[in-house]
Amino acid sequence: MTTIAFIGLGIMGSPMAVHLQQAGFDVVGYNPTPSRTEALVAAGGRAAGSTAEAVEGADVVAIMVPDSPDVAQVLREDGVFEKAAPGTLVIDFSSIRPDVSAELAAEARERGLRMLDAPVSGGEPGAVDATLSIMVGGDAEDVEAARGIFEAVGRTIVHVGPHGAGQTVKAANQLIVAVNIEALAEAIVFLQAYGVDLDAAVEVLGGGLAGSAVLDQKARKMLDHDFDPGFRIDLHHKDLGIVTSAAREAGVAIPAAAVVAQLMGSARANGDGGLDHSALYRGVARLSGIHHQR
Amino acid sequence: MTTIAFIGLGIMGSPMAVHLQQAGFDVVGYNPTPSRTEALVAAGGRAAGSTAEAVEGADVVAIMVPDSPDVAQVLREDGVFEKAAPGTLVIDFSSIRPDVSAELAAEARERGLRMLDAPVSGGEPGAVDATLSIMVGGDAEDVEAARGIFEAVGRTIVHVGPHGAGQTVKAANQLIVAVNIEALAEAIVFLQAYGVDLDAAVEVLGGGLAGSAVLDQKARKMLDHDFDPGFRIDLHHKDLGIVTSAAREAGVAIPAAAVVAQLMGSARANGDGGLDHSALYRGVARLSGIHHQR
């Protein structure tokens, strides 16, 4: 039986680890907050007291943590590089900087490990329903070796290129999502200012070229001022930092995304970091002199 | 039998007039370029030599011309206000300024006419297939009276508010479409700079929250550098002028759309006005030092 050490059992990692256990893998989970291992243990998995303990004897190490420094710490300080047996497959599901991801993959290779970057899209519902889209970067034979694991947690699994390419596509994903949310927010505040029938407007907009997953999933939240996350402004702000930095290094101009990155930062500065990213709507309202209660 | 005078038989107006004739209406068409009446006449309709001639004896006047001054001219100088019988229903399918639309509707009412603004979304394919989305502003009883006409040319027909509200929703539609296209263009140039597998990337992006009608319809055009219109930059530039002006008058800030309006203008200044609006991609490439041949 394949043993998977799963590091990081947060909102995304916990249901993913449970799905892997239920799919017949032997999953050993670790999270700094021990109570986060409960769902995995209830599903028949095991809890470890540290990353190093989880990794000992594992065939695969899966990582789902918030940011680039977190992944580096799990691999370096917390013991994956030290404790993982040669040939171990390390799958990083986190969304981090493509350059850091490629650098860590090179370091893993030097230590005889195989690494894949495999950031996901679909959010908490996608993790809970095992319908995530997975953007995979790395060597083709490692992608094939990991396919059973990906299929246990996701639906759309696409190998997009070498190490770091998964992160690059995830960055592009976050660029599009942020800008599409801002466009919808500006359109809705505009329509509200003119007093048109908003339900009717959203219906007709969704039927044409303005239709999108963002409109389907976020228009209602904006109309109801319901900004429970979902995906938090704080995390999307982190992701837009990755996007703008990666674009800058590649010499690519992203004028609309750069403006939206500023607006995402402004949302955070106004105390909205813990709200769903559809709360970009609140920023457009503020800029337009409309101040809603939280 | 209801007689419809159809003024403006361009790319959109011509197939719409044909559908109305085929649905059992008696359609009299006028276009400054007489050859544009041929499709209507072939379908059993009639050609008039002027707007005034078309309007005489018509129960309904339909208008589909490019811009606000064109609609004003058709109504005022060209003779609709003068020749139309009291009680005539005037349906303006054009996309124009909401304030001009409301003003013209008030003027029509003073002259005993009933007016609806009914801009459409769906482009040439929507006009040819009679699957347009129609955003209608005006009085509810006039919308009901026009329903048979709308159903002959469209699929999603929504009454969104009073006179001008249809134009306001169309403006919001054009805002969202332009910004979503720019987001996609920035994402694709970014992905190209990093050399990821673009077909794979577009597939996985389309499966998640980044998915949209714009991605479905425009990503392939960007990857193939196929910018045949479709909907021309020139027209979208006109629409973004309407959006930015209407937002400004309402005191609504639209920072992302304002940037995209600038980029649309830049595309035009660079000679891309006759290309499909997906040619915003060419602008992002230019800003990034990448110069494609037309």
Coordinates of C-alpha atoms in Angstrom, one line a residue:
Chain A
M1 CA 0.0 0.0 0.0
T2 CA 1.2 3.5 -0.8
T3 CA 1.8 5.6 2.2
I4 CA 1.3 9.4 1.8
A5 CA 2.6 11.9 4.3
F6 CA 0.1 14.9 4.0
I7 CA 1.6 18.1 5.5
G8 CA -0.9 20.9 6.0
L9 CA -4.5 20.0 6.9
G10 CA -6.2 23.3 6.5
I11 CA -9.5 24.1 4.7
M12 CA -8.1 22.6 1.5
G13 CA -5.7 19.9 2.8
S14 CA -8.0 18.3 5.3
P15 CA -10.7 17.1 2.8
M16 CA -8.0 16.2 0.2
A17 CA -6.3 14.0 2.8
V18 CA -9.6 12.4 3.7
H19 CA -10.3 11.6 0.0
L20 CA -6.9 10.0 -0.4
Q21 CA -7.5 7.8 2.7
Q22 CA -10.9 6.9 1.3
A23 CA -9.4 6.0 -2.1
G24 CA -7.3 3.3 -0.4
F25 CA -4.0 5.2 0.3
D26 CA -2.4 5.0 3.8
V27 CA -2.4 8.7 4.8
V28 CA -0.3 10.1 7.7
G29 CA -1.2 13.7 8.3
Y30 CA 0.5 16.5 10.1
N31 CA -0.7 20.0 11.0
P32 CA 0.7 22.4 13.6
T33 CA -2.8 22.7 15.1
P34 CA -3.3 19.0 16.1
S35 CA -7.1 19.2 16.1
R36 CA -7.0 19.6 12.3
T37 CA -6.0 15.9 12.0
E38 CA -9.4 14.8 13.4
A39 CA -11.2 14.4 10.1
L40 CA -8.4 12.3 8.7
V41 CA -8.2 10.1 11.7
A42 CA -12.0 9.6 11.7
A43 CA -11.6 8.5 8.1
G44 CA -9.1 5.8 9.1
G45 CA -5.9 7.8 8.6
R46 CA -3.1 8.5 11.1
A47 CA -1.9 11.6 12.8
A48 CA 1.8 12.4 13.2
G49 CA 3.4 14.8 15.7
S50 CA 5.7 16.5 13.3
T51 CA 6.5 16.7 9.6
A52 CA 9.6 14.6 10.1
E53 CA 7.6 11.9 11.8
A54 CA 5.0 11.9 9.0
V55 CA 7.6 11.7 6.3
E56 CA 9.5 8.7 7.8
G57 CA 8.5 5.6 5.8
A58 CA 6.3 7.5 3.4
D59 CA 6.3 6.8 -0.4
V60 CA 4.8 10.1 -1.2
V61 CA 4.9 13.5 0.5
A62 CA 1.9 15.8 -0.2
I63 CA 2.1 19.5 0.9
M64 CA -0.7 22.0 1.1
V65 CA 0.4 25.2 2.9
P66 CA -0.3 28.9 2.4
D67 CA 2.8 30.5 0.8
S68 CA 6.3 30.1 -0.7
P69 CA 8.2 30.4 2.6
D70 CA 5.9 27.8 4.2
V71 CA 6.8 25.2 1.5
A72 CA 10.5 26.0 1.8
Q73 CA 10.3 25.5 5.5
V74 CA 8.4 22.2 5.3
L75 CA 11.0 20.9 2.9
R76 CA 14.2 22.3 4.5
E77 CA 13.8 23.1 8.2
D78 CA 10.9 20.7 9.0
G79 CA 12.7 17.7 7.6
V80 CA 11.3 16.5 4.3
F81 CA 14.7 16.8 2.5
E82 CA 16.4 15.1 5.5
K83 CA 13.9 12.3 6.2
A84 CA 12.4 11.3 2.9
A85 CA 13.8 8.2 1.4
P86 CA 15.6 8.5 -2.0
G87 CA 13.0 8.3 -4.8
T88 CA 10.2 9.7 -2.8
L89 CA 7.7 11.7 -4.8
V90 CA 7.0 15.1 -3.3
I91 CA 3.7 16.7 -4.6
D92 CA 3.3 20.4 -3.7
F93 CA -0.4 21.4 -4.0
S94 CA 0.3 24.8 -2.5
S95 CA 0.1 28.0 -4.7
I96 CA 3.5 29.6 -4.5
R97 CA 6.0 31.6 -6.6
P98 CA 6.9 29.7 -9.8
D99 CA 10.6 30.5 -9.5
V100 CA 10.7 29.3 -5.9
S101 CA 8.8 26.2 -7.0
A102 CA 11.4 25.4 -9.7
E103 CA 14.3 26.1 -7.3
L104 CA 12.9 23.7 -4.7
A105 CA 12.3 21.1 -7.3
A106 CA 16.0 21.4 -8.4
E107 CA 17.1 21.1 -4.8
A108 CA 14.8 18.0 -4.3
R109 CA 16.4 16.4 -7.4
E110 CA 19.9 16.9 -6.0
R111 CA 18.7 15.0 -2.9
G112 CA 17.4 12.1 -5.0
L113 CA 13.7 13.1 -4.6
R114 CA 11.2 13.7 -7.4
M115 CA 9.0 16.8 -7.2
L116 CA 5.8 18.0 -8.8
D117 CA 4.1 21.4 -8.4
A118 CA 0.4 20.8 -8.5
P119 CA -1.6 23.9 -7.4
V120 CA -5.3 23.5 -7.6
S121 CA -8.3 25.6 -8.5
G122 CA -11.9 25.1 -7.3
G123 CA -11.6 26.3 -3.7
E124 CA -13.1 24.6 -0.6
P125 CA -16.1 23.2 -2.6
G126 CA -13.7 21.6 -5.1
A127 CA -11.6 20.1 -2.3
V128 CA -14.7 18.8 -0.5
D129 CA -16.3 17.3 -3.6
A130 CA -12.9 16.1 -5.1
T131 CA -13.5 18.1 -8.2
L132 CA -10.4 20.3 -8.2
S133 CA -8.7 21.4 -11.3
I134 CA -5.0 20.5 -11.0
M135 CA -2.3 22.3 -12.9
V136 CA 0.8 20.1 -12.9
G137 CA 4.4 21.0 -13.5
G138 CA 7.3 18.5 -13.6
D139 CA 8.5 15.4 -15.4
A140 CA 5.9 13.4 -17.4
E141 CA 6.8 10.1 -15.7
D142 CA 6.2 11.6 -12.3
V143 CA 2.9 13.0 -13.4
E144 CA 1.9 9.5 -14.5
A145 CA 3.1 8.0 -11.2
A146 CA 0.9 10.6 -9.3
R147 CA -2.2 10.2 -11.5
G148 CA -4.0 8.0 -9.0
I149 CA -3.4 10.5 -6.3
F150 CA -4.6 13.4 -8.5
E151 CA -7.7 11.5 -9.5
A152 CA -8.7 10.9 -5.9
V153 CA -8.9 14.7 -5.3
G154 CA -9.5 16.3 -8.7
R155 CA -11.4 16.2 -11.9
T156 CA -9.5 18.2 -14.4
I157 CA -5.8 17.1 -14.3
V158 CA -3.5 18.8 -16.8
H159 CA 0.3 18.5 -17.2
V160 CA 1.2 22.0 -18.3
G161 CA 5.0 21.9 -18.5
P162 CA 8.2 21.5 -16.5
H163 CA 8.8 22.3 -12.8
G164 CA 7.1 25.6 -11.9
A165 CA 4.8 25.6 -14.9
G166 CA 1.9 24.5 -12.7
Q167 CA 2.5 27.5 -10.5
T168 CA 2.7 29.8 -13.6
V169 CA -0.7 28.6 -14.8
K170 CA -2.1 29.0 -11.3
A171 CA -0.8 32.6 -11.3
A172 CA -2.5 33.2 -14.6
N173 CA -5.7 31.7 -13.2
Q174 CA -5.6 34.1 -10.2
L175 CA -4.9 37.0 -12.5
I176 CA -8.0 36.3 -14.6
V177 CA -10.2 35.6 -11.6
A178 CA -9.2 38.8 -9.8
V179 CA -9.8 41.0 -12.9
N180 CA -13.1 39.3 -13.7
I181 CA -14.3 39.9 -10.2
E182 CA -13.3 43.5 -10.3
A183 CA -15.1 43.9 -13.7
L184 CA -18.2 42.4 -12.3
A185 CA -18.0 44.6 -9.2
E186 CA -17.6 47.8 -11.2
A187 CA -20.5 46.8 -13.5
I188 CA -22.8 46.1 -10.5
V189 CA -22.1 49.3 -8.7
F190 CA -22.6 51.1 -12.0
L191 CA -26.0 49.4 -12.5
Q192 CA -27.0 50.1 -8.9
A193 CA -26.3 53.8 -9.4
Y194 CA -28.7 53.8 -12.3
G195 CA -31.4 51.9 -10.4
V196 CA -31.9 49.2 -13.0
D197 CA -33.5 45.9 -12.0
L198 CA -30.4 44.0 -10.8
D199 CA -31.7 40.5 -10.9
A200 CA -32.9 41.1 -14.5
A201 CA -29.6 42.6 -15.4
V202 CA -27.6 39.8 -14.0
E203 CA -29.8 37.3 -15.9
V204 CA -29.3 39.0 -19.2
L205 CA -25.6 39.6 -18.7
G206 CA -25.0 35.9 -17.9
G207 CA -26.7 34.9 -21.1
G208 CA -24.1 36.6 -23.4
L209 CA -20.4 37.3 -23.8
A210 CA -20.3 38.8 -20.3
G211 CA -21.1 35.4 -18.8
S212 CA -18.5 33.7 -16.6
A213 CA -18.0 31.4 -13.7
V214 CA -17.2 34.6 -11.7
L215 CA -20.6 36.1 -12.6
D216 CA -22.4 32.8 -11.8
Q217 CA -20.7 32.4 -8.4
K218 CA -20.1 36.0 -7.2
A219 CA -22.9 38.3 -8.5
R220 CA -25.4 37.0 -6.0
K221 CA -22.8 37.5 -3.1
M222 CA -22.3 41.1 -4.3
L223 CA -26.1 41.8 -4.5
D224 CA -26.7 40.3 -1.1
H225 CA -23.5 41.9 0.5
D226 CA -22.6 38.3 1.6
F227 CA -18.9 38.2 1.7
D228 CA -18.3 35.1 3.8
P229 CA -15.3 33.3 2.3
G230 CA -14.9 31.4 0.0
F231 CA -11.5 32.5 -0.9
R232 CA -10.1 35.2 1.2
I233 CA -8.8 38.6 0.0
D234 CA -5.6 38.0 2.0
L235 CA -4.8 34.9 -0.1
H236 CA -5.7 36.5 -3.4
H237 CA -3.5 39.4 -2.4
K238 CA -0.6 37.0 -1.9
D239 CA -1.3 35.4 -5.3
L240 CA -1.4 38.8 -7.1
G241 CA 2.0 39.5 -5.5
I242 CA 3.2 36.3 -7.2
V243 CA 1.6 37.3 -10.5
T244 CA 2.9 40.9 -10.6
S245 CA 6.4 39.8 -9.6
A246 CA 6.5 36.9 -12.1
A247 CA 5.2 39.2 -14.9
R248 CA 7.8 41.8 -14.1
E249 CA 10.6 39.3 -14.2
A250 CA 9.4 38.1 -17.6
G251 CA 9.1 41.6 -19.0
V252 CA 5.3 41.2 -19.5
A253 CA 3.1 44.2 -18.9
I254 CA -0.2 43.4 -17.2
P255 CA -1.9 46.9 -16.8
A256 CA -5.4 45.8 -15.8
A257 CA -4.1 43.1 -13.4
A258 CA -1.7 45.6 -11.9
V259 CA -4.6 48.0 -11.1
V260 CA -6.6 45.1 -9.6
A261 CA -3.6 44.1 -7.5
Q262 CA -3.6 47.6 -6.1
L263 CA -7.3 47.4 -5.4
M264 CA -6.9 44.0 -3.7
G265 CA -4.3 45.5 -1.5
S266 CA -6.6 48.5 -0.8
A267 CA -9.3 46.0 0.2
R268 CA -6.9 44.5 2.7
A269 CA -5.8 47.9 4.0
N270 CA -9.5 48.7 4.6
G271 CA -9.9 45.7 6.8
D272 CA -11.5 43.3 4.3
G273 CA -8.7 40.8 4.1
G274 CA -10.7 38.1 5.8
L275 CA -13.7 38.5 3.4
D276 CA -14.3 36.6 0.2
H277 CA -12.5 38.1 -2.8
S278 CA -15.9 39.1 -4.2
A279 CA -15.6 41.9 -1.5
L280 CA -13.7 43.8 -4.2
Y281 CA -17.2 45.1 -4.7
R282 CA -16.9 46.9 -1.3
G283 CA -13.8 48.7 -2.7
V284 CA -15.6 49.9 -5.8
A285 CA -18.5 51.1 -3.6
R286 CA -16.0 53.0 -1.3
L287 CA -14.3 54.6 -4.3
S288 CA -17.8 55.7 -5.4
G289 CA -18.7 57.2 -2.0
I290 CA -21.0 54.4 -1.0
H291 CA -20.2 53.0 2.5
H292 CA -21.9 49.7 3.5
Q293 CA -21.9 48.2 6.9
R294 CA -20.0 44.9 7.3
Chain B
M1 CA -50.6 42.3 -40.5
T2 CA -48.1 44.4 -38.6
T3 CA -45.9 46.5 -40.8
I4 CA -42.4 47.2 -39.5
A5 CA -40.1 49.9 -40.9
F6 CA -36.6 48.6 -40.3
I7 CA -33.9 51.4 -40.5
G8 CA -30.3 50.2 -40.7
L9 CA -29.6 46.9 -42.5
G10 CA -26.0 46.4 -41.5
I11 CA -24.3 43.2 -40.2
M12 CA -26.8 43.1 -37.3
G13 CA -29.9 44.8 -38.8
S14 CA -30.1 42.8 -42.1
P15 CA -30.5 39.3 -40.5
M16 CA -32.8 40.7 -37.9
A17 CA -35.1 42.2 -40.6
V18 CA -35.0 38.9 -42.4
H19 CA -36.1 37.0 -39.3
L20 CA -38.9 39.4 -38.7
Q21 CA -40.2 39.0 -42.3
Q22 CA -39.9 35.2 -42.0
A23 CA -41.9 35.4 -38.7
G24 CA -44.8 36.8 -40.6
F25 CA -44.3 40.6 -40.2
D26 CA -44.5 42.9 -43.2
V27 CA -41.0 44.5 -43.2
V28 CA -40.0 47.6 -45.1
G29 CA -36.3 48.2 -44.9
Y30 CA -34.1 51.2 -45.5
N31 CA -30.4 51.5 -45.6
P32 CA -28.2 54.3 -47.1
T33 CA -26.4 51.7 -49.1
P34 CA -29.3 50.3 -51.2
S35 CA -27.6 46.9 -51.9
R36 CA -28.0 46.1 -48.1
T37 CA -31.7 45.7 -48.7
E38 CA -31.2 42.6 -51.0
A39 CA -31.4 39.9 -48.3
L40 CA -34.6 41.4 -46.9
V41 CA -36.2 41.6 -50.4
A42 CA -35.1 38.1 -51.2
A43 CA -37.0 37.0 -48.0
G44 CA -40.2 38.7 -49.2
G45 CA -39.8 42.1 -47.6
R46 CA -39.8 45.5 -49.3
A47 CA -37.1 48.1 -49.8
A48 CA -37.8 51.8 -49.2
G49 CA -35.9 54.7 -50.7
S50 CA -35.7 56.7 -47.5
T51 CA -36.4 56.5 -43.8
A52 CA -39.4 58.8 -44.3
E53 CA -40.8 56.5 -47.0
A54 CA -40.3 53.3 -44.9
V55 CA -42.0 54.9 -41.9
E56 CA -45.2 56.0 -43.7
G57 CA -47.9 53.5 -42.9
A58 CA -45.7 51.4 -40.5
D59 CA -47.1 50.2 -37.2
V60 CA -43.6 49.7 -35.7
V61 CA -40.3 51.4 -36.4
A62 CA -37.1 49.4 -35.7
I63 CA -33.7 51.1 -35.7
M64 CA -30.3 49.5 -35.7
V65 CA -27.6 52.0 -36.4
P66 CA -24.0 52.5 -35.0
D67 CA -24.1 55.4 -32.5
S68 CA -26.1 58.0 -30.5
P69 CA -26.0 60.8 -33.2
D70 CA -27.2 58.2 -35.8
V71 CA -30.3 57.4 -33.8
A72 CA -31.0 61.0 -33.2
Q73 CA -30.7 61.7 -36.9
V74 CA -33.0 58.9 -37.9
L75 CA -35.7 60.1 -35.5
R76 CA -35.3 63.9 -36.1
E77 CA -33.8 64.8 -39.4
D78 CA -34.7 61.7 -41.4
G79 CA -38.4 61.8 -40.5
V80 CA -39.5 59.2 -38.0
F81 CA -40.8 61.9 -35.6
E82 CA -42.5 63.7 -38.5
K83 CA -43.9 60.8 -40.4
A84 CA -44.8 58.1 -37.9
A85 CA -48.5 57.9 -37.0
P86 CA -49.5 58.6 -33.4
G87 CA -49.2 55.5 -31.2
T88 CA -46.4 54.0 -33.4
L89 CA -44.0 51.8 -31.4
V90 CA -40.4 52.8 -32.0
I91 CA -37.8 50.1 -31.0
D92 CA -34.2 51.2 -30.9
F93 CA -31.9 48.1 -31.1
S94 CA -28.8 50.3 -31.4
S95 CA -26.3 50.6 -28.5
I96 CA -26.1 54.3 -27.6
R97 CA -25.8 56.6 -24.6
P98 CA -28.4 55.9 -21.9
D99 CA -29.0 59.6 -21.3
V100 CA -29.5 60.2 -25.1
S101 CA -31.8 57.2 -25.2
A102 CA -34.0 58.5 -22.4
E103 CA -34.1 62.0 -23.9
L104 CA -35.2 60.6 -27.3
A105 CA -37.8 58.5 -25.6
A106 CA -39.2 61.6 -23.8
E107 CA -39.2 63.5 -27.1
A108 CA -41.0 60.6 -28.8
R109 CA -43.7 60.6 -26.0
E110 CA -44.3 64.3 -26.6
R111 CA -45.0 63.5 -30.2
G112 CA -47.5 60.7 -29.2
L113 CA -45.1 57.9 -30.0
R114 CA -44.0 55.0 -27.7
M115 CA -40.4 54.1 -27.6
L116 CA -38.3 51.2 -26.2
D117 CA -34.5 50.9 -26.0
A118 CA -33.6 47.3 -26.8
P119 CA -29.8 46.9 -27.3
V120 CA -28.7 43.4 -28.0
S121 CA -25.8 41.2 -27.1
G122 CA -24.6 38.1 -29.1
G123 CA -23.0 39.7 -32.1
E124 CA -23.4 38.7 -35.7
P125 CA -23.9 35.0 -34.8
G126 CA -26.7 35.9 -32.4
A127 CA -28.3 38.0 -35.1
V128 CA -28.0 35.3 -37.8
D129 CA -29.3 32.6 -35.5
A130 CA -32.0 34.8 -33.8
T131 CA -30.5 34.0 -30.4
L132 CA -29.7 37.5 -29.3
S133 CA -29.9 38.6 -25.7
I134 CA -32.1 41.8 -25.6
M135 CA -32.0 44.3 -22.7
V136 CA -35.1 46.3 -22.8
G137 CA -35.9 49.7 -21.2
G138 CA -39.3 51.4 -21.3
D139 CA -42.9 50.9 -20.3
A140 CA -44.0 47.4 -19.4
E141 CA -47.1 47.5 -21.7
D142 CA -44.9 48.5 -24.7
V143 CA -42.5 45.6 -23.9
E144 CA -45.4 43.2 -23.9
A145 CA -46.6 44.7 -27.2
A146 CA -43.2 44.2 -28.7
R147 CA -42.7 40.7 -27.4
G148 CA -43.5 38.9 -30.7
I149 CA -40.9 41.1 -32.4
F150 CA -38.3 40.4 -29.8
E151 CA -39.0 36.6 -29.9
A152 CA -38.4 36.6 -33.7
V153 CA -34.8 37.9 -33.3
G154 CA -33.7 36.9 -29.7
R155 CA -33.7 34.2 -27.1
T156 CA -33.1 36.0 -23.8
I157 CA -35.5 38.9 -23.5
V158 CA -35.4 40.9 -20.2
H159 CA -37.1 44.1 -19.3
V160 CA -34.6 45.8 -17.0
G161 CA -36.2 49.1 -16.2
P162 CA -37.5 52.4 -17.6
H163 CA -36.3 54.3 -20.7
G164 CA -32.5 54.1 -21.0
A165 CA -32.1 51.1 -18.6
G166 CA -31.6 48.8 -21.5
Q167 CA -28.7 51.0 -22.7
T168 CA -27.3 51.1 -19.1
V169 CA -27.2 47.3 -18.9
K170 CA -25.7 47.1 -22.4
A171 CA -23.0 49.5 -21.1
A172 CA -22.3 47.2 -18.1
N173 CA -22.2 44.3 -20.5
Q174 CA -19.5 46.0 -22.7
L175 CA -17.6 47.0 -19.5
I176 CA -17.4 43.3 -18.4
V177 CA -16.6 41.9 -21.8
A178 CA -13.8 44.4 -22.4
V179 CA -12.2 43.8 -19.0
N180 CA -12.5 40.1 -19.3
I181 CA -10.9 40.1 -22.7
E182 CA -8.0 42.2 -21.4
A183 CA -7.5 39.8 -18.4
L184 CA -7.4 36.9 -20.8
A185 CA -4.9 38.7 -23.1
E186 CA -2.6 39.5 -20.2
A187 CA -2.8 35.9 -18.9
I188 CA -2.0 34.5 -22.3
V189 CA 1.0 36.8 -23.0
F190 CA 2.2 35.9 -19.4
L191 CA 1.9 32.2 -20.1
Q192 CA 3.6 32.5 -23.4
A193 CA 6.6 34.3 -21.8
Y194 CA 7.0 31.3 -19.5
G195 CA 6.7 28.8 -22.3
V196 CA 4.0 26.6 -20.7
D197 CA 1.8 24.4 -22.9
L198 CA -0.9 26.9 -23.9
D199 CA -3.5 24.4 -25.1
A200 CA -3.2 22.6 -21.8
A201 CA -3.3 25.8 -19.8
V202 CA -6.4 27.1 -21.6
E203 CA -8.1 23.8 -20.9
V204 CA -7.4 23.8 -17.2
L205 CA -8.2 27.5 -16.8
G206 CA -11.6 27.0 -18.5
G207 CA -12.5 24.3 -16.0
G208 CA -12.4 26.6 -12.9
L209 CA -13.3 30.0 -11.7
A210 CA -11.3 31.6 -14.5
G211 CA -13.8 30.1 -17.0
S212 CA -15.9 32.5 -19.1
A213 CA -17.7 33.0 -22.4
V214 CA -14.7 35.3 -23.3
L215 CA -12.2 32.5 -22.6
D216 CA -14.3 30.0 -24.6
Q217 CA -14.7 32.3 -27.6
K218 CA -11.5 34.4 -27.6
A219 CA -8.6 32.3 -26.3
R220 CA -8.3 30.4 -29.5
K221 CA -8.3 33.6 -31.6
M222 CA -5.5 34.9 -29.4
L223 CA -3.4 31.7 -29.7
D224 CA -3.9 31.7 -33.5
H225 CA -3.5 35.5 -33.9
D226 CA -6.8 35.3 -35.8
F227 CA -8.4 38.7 -35.3
D228 CA -11.0 38.8 -38.0
P229 CA -14.1 40.4 -36.5
G230 CA -16.4 39.5 -34.8
F231 CA -16.9 42.7 -32.9
R232 CA -14.6 45.5 -33.9
I233 CA -12.3 47.4 -31.6
D234 CA -13.7 50.6 -33.2
L235 CA -17.2 49.8 -31.9
H236 CA -16.1 48.6 -28.5
H237 CA -14.1 51.8 -28.2
K238 CA -17.3 53.7 -28.8
D239 CA -19.1 51.6 -26.2
L240 CA -16.4 52.3 -23.6
G241 CA -16.8 56.0 -24.2
I242 CA -20.4 55.5 -23.3
V243 CA -19.5 53.5 -20.2
T244 CA -16.9 55.9 -18.8
S245 CA -19.0 58.9 -19.5
A246 CA -22.1 57.3 -17.8
A247 CA -20.1 56.1 -14.8
R248 CA -18.5 59.6 -14.4
E249 CA -21.9 61.2 -14.5
A250 CA -23.2 58.8 -11.8
G251 CA -20.2 59.3 -9.6
V252 CA -19.1 55.7 -10.0
A253 CA -15.4 54.8 -10.1
I254 CA -14.5 52.1 -12.6
P255 CA -10.7 51.9 -12.2
A256 CA -10.1 48.6 -14.1
A257 CA -12.6 49.5 -16.9
A258 CA -11.0 53.0 -17.2
V259 CA -7.6 51.4 -17.8
V260 CA -9.1 49.0 -20.4
A261 CA -10.8 51.9 -22.1
Q262 CA -7.4 53.5 -22.5
L263 CA -6.0 50.3 -23.9
M264 CA -8.9 49.9 -26.3
G265 CA -8.1 53.5 -27.5
S266 CA -4.5 52.6 -27.8
A267 CA -5.3 49.5 -29.9
R268 CA -7.2 51.9 -32.2
A269 CA -4.3 54.4 -32.3
N270 CA -2.1 51.5 -33.3
G271 CA -4.3 50.7 -36.3
D272 CA -6.2 47.8 -34.9
G273 CA -9.6 49.4 -34.9
G274 CA -10.9 47.1 -37.6
L275 CA -9.9 44.0 -35.8
D276 CA -11.9 41.9 -33.4
H277 CA -11.8 43.1 -29.8
S278 CA -9.8 40.0 -28.9
A279 CA -6.9 42.0 -30.6
L280 CA -6.5 43.7 -27.2
Y281 CA -4.0 40.8 -27.0
R282 CA -1.9 42.6 -29.6
G283 CA -1.7 45.6 -27.3
V284 CA -0.5 43.5 -24.3
A285 CA 2.1 42.0 -26.6
R286 CA 3.2 45.4 -27.8
L287 CA 3.5 46.7 -24.3
S288 CA 5.7 43.7 -23.5
G289 CA 8.0 44.3 -26.5
I290 CA 6.5 41.6 -28.7
H291 CA 5.6 42.8 -32.1
H292 CA 3.5 40.4 -34.3
Q293 CA 2.8 40.9 -38.0
R294 CA -0.8 41.5 -38.8

